[in-house]
Short mmCIF file of C-alpha atoms in Angstrom, two decimals:
data_model
loop_
_atom_site.label_atom_id
_atom_site.label_comp_id
_atom_site.label_asym_id
_atom_site.label_seq_id
_atom_site.Cartn_x
_atom_site.Cartn_y
_atom_site.Cartn_z
CA GLY P 1 -27.73 28.43 -51.93
CA GLU P 2 -27.23 32.09 -51.28
CA HIS P 3 -27.06 33.00 -54.99
CA ALA P 4 -30.07 30.91 -56.04
CA MET P 5 -32.56 33.77 -55.57
CA SER P 6 -30.48 36.32 -57.49
CA HIS P 7 -29.96 33.70 -60.22
CA ALA P 8 -33.74 33.20 -60.39
CA HIS P 9 -34.24 36.96 -60.72
CA PHE P 10 -31.65 37.07 -63.50
CA ILE P 11 -33.38 34.26 -65.41
CA ILE P 12 -36.74 36.03 -65.05
CA TRP P 13 -35.20 39.31 -66.22
CA CYS P 14 -33.69 37.57 -69.26
CA GLY P 15 -37.03 35.91 -70.03
CA GLN P 16 -38.75 39.30 -69.96
CA ARG P 17 -36.13 40.75 -72.30
CA ALA P 18 -36.57 37.84 -74.72
CA ILE P 19 -40.38 38.17 -74.73
CA MET P 20 -40.25 41.96 -75.18
CA GLY P 21 -37.70 41.72 -77.99
CA GLU P 22 -36.30 45.12 -77.06
CA PRO P 23 -33.91 46.58 -79.67
CA VAL P 24 -31.48 47.78 -76.98
CA VAL P 25 -30.95 46.41 -73.47
CA VAL P 26 -28.75 47.96 -70.78
CA GLN P 27 -27.62 45.81 -67.87
CA GLU P 28 -25.60 47.06 -64.88
CA ASN P 29 -23.92 44.72 -62.45
CA VAL P 30 -20.81 44.03 -60.39
CA LYS P 31 -17.64 44.16 -62.47
CA GLU P 32 -17.06 40.40 -62.05
CA PHE P 33 -20.43 39.50 -63.63
CA PRO P 34 -19.72 37.07 -66.49
CA LYS P 35 -20.50 38.49 -69.91
CA SER P 36 -21.09 34.91 -71.07
CA ALA P 37 -24.21 34.70 -68.88
CA LEU P 38 -25.92 37.33 -71.03
CA GLN P 39 -24.52 35.96 -74.27
CA LEU P 40 -25.95 32.51 -73.48
CA SER P 41 -29.26 33.77 -72.07
CA LEU P 42 -29.97 36.39 -74.73
CA PRO P 43 -28.21 35.22 -77.91
CA MET P 44 -30.41 37.44 -80.08
CA HIS P 45 -28.41 40.41 -78.74
CA GLU P 46 -24.80 41.36 -79.42
CA TRP P 47 -23.19 42.46 -76.15
CA ASN P 48 -20.67 45.23 -75.51
CA ALA P 49 -19.32 45.83 -71.99
CA ALA P 50 -17.34 48.44 -70.07
CA ILE P 51 -16.26 48.81 -66.46
CA LEU P 52 -17.26 52.31 -65.35
CA ASP P 53 -16.47 54.22 -62.18
CA PRO P 54 -18.53 57.33 -61.32
CA SER P 55 -15.31 59.16 -60.36
CA SER P 56 -14.30 59.06 -64.05
CA PHE P 57 -17.27 61.31 -64.77
CA GLY P 58 -16.64 63.82 -62.00
CA TRP P 59 -18.77 62.21 -59.28
CA PRO P 60 -17.23 61.88 -55.80
CA VAL P 61 -17.91 58.15 -55.66
CA ARG P 62 -15.61 55.19 -56.25
CA ARG P 63 -17.74 52.18 -57.17
CA GLU P 64 -16.77 50.26 -60.27
CA ARG P 65 -19.68 48.65 -62.07
CA GLN P 66 -19.94 46.72 -65.30
CA PHE P 67 -22.36 48.15 -67.83
CA MET P 68 -23.39 45.96 -70.72
CA ILE P 69 -25.35 47.10 -73.74
CA GLY P 70 -27.02 44.53 -75.90
CA ARG P 71 -28.27 45.40 -79.34
CA HIS P 72 -30.79 43.17 -81.08
CA ARG P 73 -29.05 41.53 -84.03
CA VAL P 74 -32.06 41.98 -86.34
CA LYS P 75 -33.74 45.16 -85.08
CA THR P 76 -30.62 47.38 -84.93
CA LEU P 77 -27.46 48.14 -86.84
CA GLY P 78 -24.11 46.92 -85.51
CA PHE P 79 -22.11 48.83 -82.94
CA ARG P 80 -20.02 51.63 -84.47
CA SER P 81 -17.56 51.71 -81.58
CA LEU P 82 -16.84 49.88 -78.38
CA LEU P 83 -18.57 51.09 -75.22
CA THR P 84 -15.18 51.66 -73.58
CA THR P 85 -14.19 54.06 -76.38
CA PHE P 86 -17.45 55.99 -76.08
CA THR P 87 -17.29 56.31 -72.30
CA SER P 88 -13.69 57.58 -72.36
CA MET P 89 -14.93 60.55 -74.41
CA MET P 90 -17.28 61.45 -71.53
CA ALA P 91 -14.59 61.37 -68.83
CA ARG P 92 -14.40 64.40 -66.57
CA PRO P 93 -11.87 64.95 -63.79
CA LEU P 94 -13.04 65.11 -60.21
CA GLY P 95 -12.48 68.74 -59.23
CA PRO P 96 -11.07 69.83 -55.89
CA GLU P 97 -14.34 71.60 -55.04
CA THR P 98 -16.50 68.54 -55.74
CA SER P 99 -18.50 67.34 -52.76
CA TRP P 100 -21.58 65.33 -51.92
CA ASP P 101 -23.83 68.36 -52.42
CA ILE P 102 -23.91 67.63 -56.15
CA PHE P 103 -26.30 64.77 -55.32
CA PHE P 104 -28.88 67.25 -54.01
CA TRP P 105 -30.61 69.36 -56.62
CA GLN P 106 -32.59 71.60 -54.33
CA ASP P 107 -31.91 75.30 -53.87
CA GLU P 108 -29.17 75.87 -51.27
CA ASP P 109 -31.59 77.89 -49.13
CA SER P 110 -34.26 75.20 -49.26
CA ASP P 111 -35.54 73.73 -45.98
CA GLU P 112 -35.98 70.44 -47.82
CA LEU P 113 -32.25 70.25 -48.57
CA LEU P 114 -31.34 71.06 -44.97
CA SER P 115 -33.69 68.40 -43.62
CA GLU P 116 -32.22 65.82 -46.03
CA LEU P 117 -28.67 66.70 -45.01
CA GLU P 118 -29.59 66.53 -41.31
CA TRP P 119 -31.25 63.16 -41.78
#
């Protein structure tokens, strides 16, 4: 069906992670993505998840995403804290002066910035 191709990509991605044996893996997905899919596909990793929204970090965007960090059970030490605890320490309020221009890192007088904004 419709999800067969994305499922195939996920299985390939998991296979690559297993072959590489990376000590730490970060996976970002929709917030409804089942944590069990990673736990079953990559059991050599311990998984920690958090739902993050860019607006919590001062970005003018509301788009919740699930971030999962897997640590290799043999190649790394255990997690010292949950991902949700760590990310709450990084929270920053969205200021009243915040706008989309924070996504552009060019000088305000740059022709490149103006052409991007006009586009």
